[in-house]
Coordinates of C-alpha atoms in Angstrom, one line a residue:
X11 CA 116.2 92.7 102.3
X12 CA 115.3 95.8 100.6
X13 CA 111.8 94.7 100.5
X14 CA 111.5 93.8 104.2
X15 CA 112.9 97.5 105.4
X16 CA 110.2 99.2 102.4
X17 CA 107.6 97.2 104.4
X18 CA 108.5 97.6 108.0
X19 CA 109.0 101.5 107.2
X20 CA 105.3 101.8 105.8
X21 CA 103.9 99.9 108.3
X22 CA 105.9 102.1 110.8
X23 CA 103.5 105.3 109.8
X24 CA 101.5 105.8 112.3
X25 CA 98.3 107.7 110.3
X26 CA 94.3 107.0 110.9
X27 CA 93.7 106.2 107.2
X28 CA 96.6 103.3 107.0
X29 CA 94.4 99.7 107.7
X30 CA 97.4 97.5 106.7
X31 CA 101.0 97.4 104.9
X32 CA 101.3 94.0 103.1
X33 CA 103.4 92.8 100.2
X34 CA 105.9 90.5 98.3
X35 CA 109.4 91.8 98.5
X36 CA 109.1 95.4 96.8
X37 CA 105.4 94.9 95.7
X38 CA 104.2 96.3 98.3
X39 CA 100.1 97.5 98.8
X40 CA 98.9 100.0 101.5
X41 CA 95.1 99.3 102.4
X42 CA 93.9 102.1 103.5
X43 CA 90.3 102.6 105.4
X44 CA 87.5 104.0 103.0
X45 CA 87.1 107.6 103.6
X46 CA 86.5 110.9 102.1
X47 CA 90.1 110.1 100.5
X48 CA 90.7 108.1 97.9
X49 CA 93.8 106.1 97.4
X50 CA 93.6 108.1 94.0
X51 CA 93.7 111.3 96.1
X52 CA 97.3 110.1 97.7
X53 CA 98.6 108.8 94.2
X54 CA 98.4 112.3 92.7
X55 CA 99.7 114.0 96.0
X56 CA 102.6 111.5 95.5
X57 CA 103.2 112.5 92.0
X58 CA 103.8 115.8 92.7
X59 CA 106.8 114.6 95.1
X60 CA 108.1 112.7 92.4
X61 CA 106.8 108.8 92.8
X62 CA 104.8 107.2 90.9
X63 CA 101.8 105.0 93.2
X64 CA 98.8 103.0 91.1
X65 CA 95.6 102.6 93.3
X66 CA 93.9 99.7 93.5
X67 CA 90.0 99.5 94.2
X68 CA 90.4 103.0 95.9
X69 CA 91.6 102.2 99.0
X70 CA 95.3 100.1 98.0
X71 CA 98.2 102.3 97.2
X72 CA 100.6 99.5 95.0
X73 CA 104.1 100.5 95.4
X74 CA 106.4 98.7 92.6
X75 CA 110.1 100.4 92.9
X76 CA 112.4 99.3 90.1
X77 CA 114.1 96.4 92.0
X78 CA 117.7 97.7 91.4
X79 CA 116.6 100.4 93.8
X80 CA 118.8 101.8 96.6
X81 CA 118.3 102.1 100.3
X82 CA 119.1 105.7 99.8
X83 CA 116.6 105.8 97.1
X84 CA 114.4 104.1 99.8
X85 CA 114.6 106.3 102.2
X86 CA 113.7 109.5 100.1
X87 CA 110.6 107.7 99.0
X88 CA 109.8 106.9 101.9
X89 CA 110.4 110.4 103.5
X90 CA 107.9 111.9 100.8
X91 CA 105.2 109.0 101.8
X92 CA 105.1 110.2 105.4
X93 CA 105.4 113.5 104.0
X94 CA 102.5 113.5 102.2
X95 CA 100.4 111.3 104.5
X96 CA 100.7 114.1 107.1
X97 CA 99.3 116.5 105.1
X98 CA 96.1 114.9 104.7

């Protein structure tokens, strides 16, 4: 359930660089379209904020939250992806 609302709230972002949102539950990948930023790039943006993000073949941010997580632990991760997105 969790992993459904992770997914449908990524894929609600609306931002140029996102090519697709897909995923397994809370595995989730962001594919992103090659450009002057890296997936790299984002994961150290989003480090600063506090979550941790491996990239993948630079353009796949892999989210893996603990799967004990909380929706409101959710929805503060997910307030510091957009967060950061929109400041590219």
């Amino acid at each position: 359930i969790l992993g459904n609302f992770f997914k449908d709230e990524l894929n609600s972002i609306q931002h140029p660089l996102i090519k697709e949102v897909r995923g397994k539950g809370l595995w989730i990948g962001v594919e992103l379209h090659p450009s002057d930023v890296s997936a790299k790039d984002i994961c150290k943006k989003l480090i600063t904020k506090g979550i941790i993000a491996k990239e993948t073949h630079q353009t796949v941010i892999r989210f893996a939250p603990p799967l004990m997580i909380s929706k409101k632990d959710l929805d503060w991760a997910i307030d510091k992806i957009k967060k950061v997105l929109r400041a590219i």
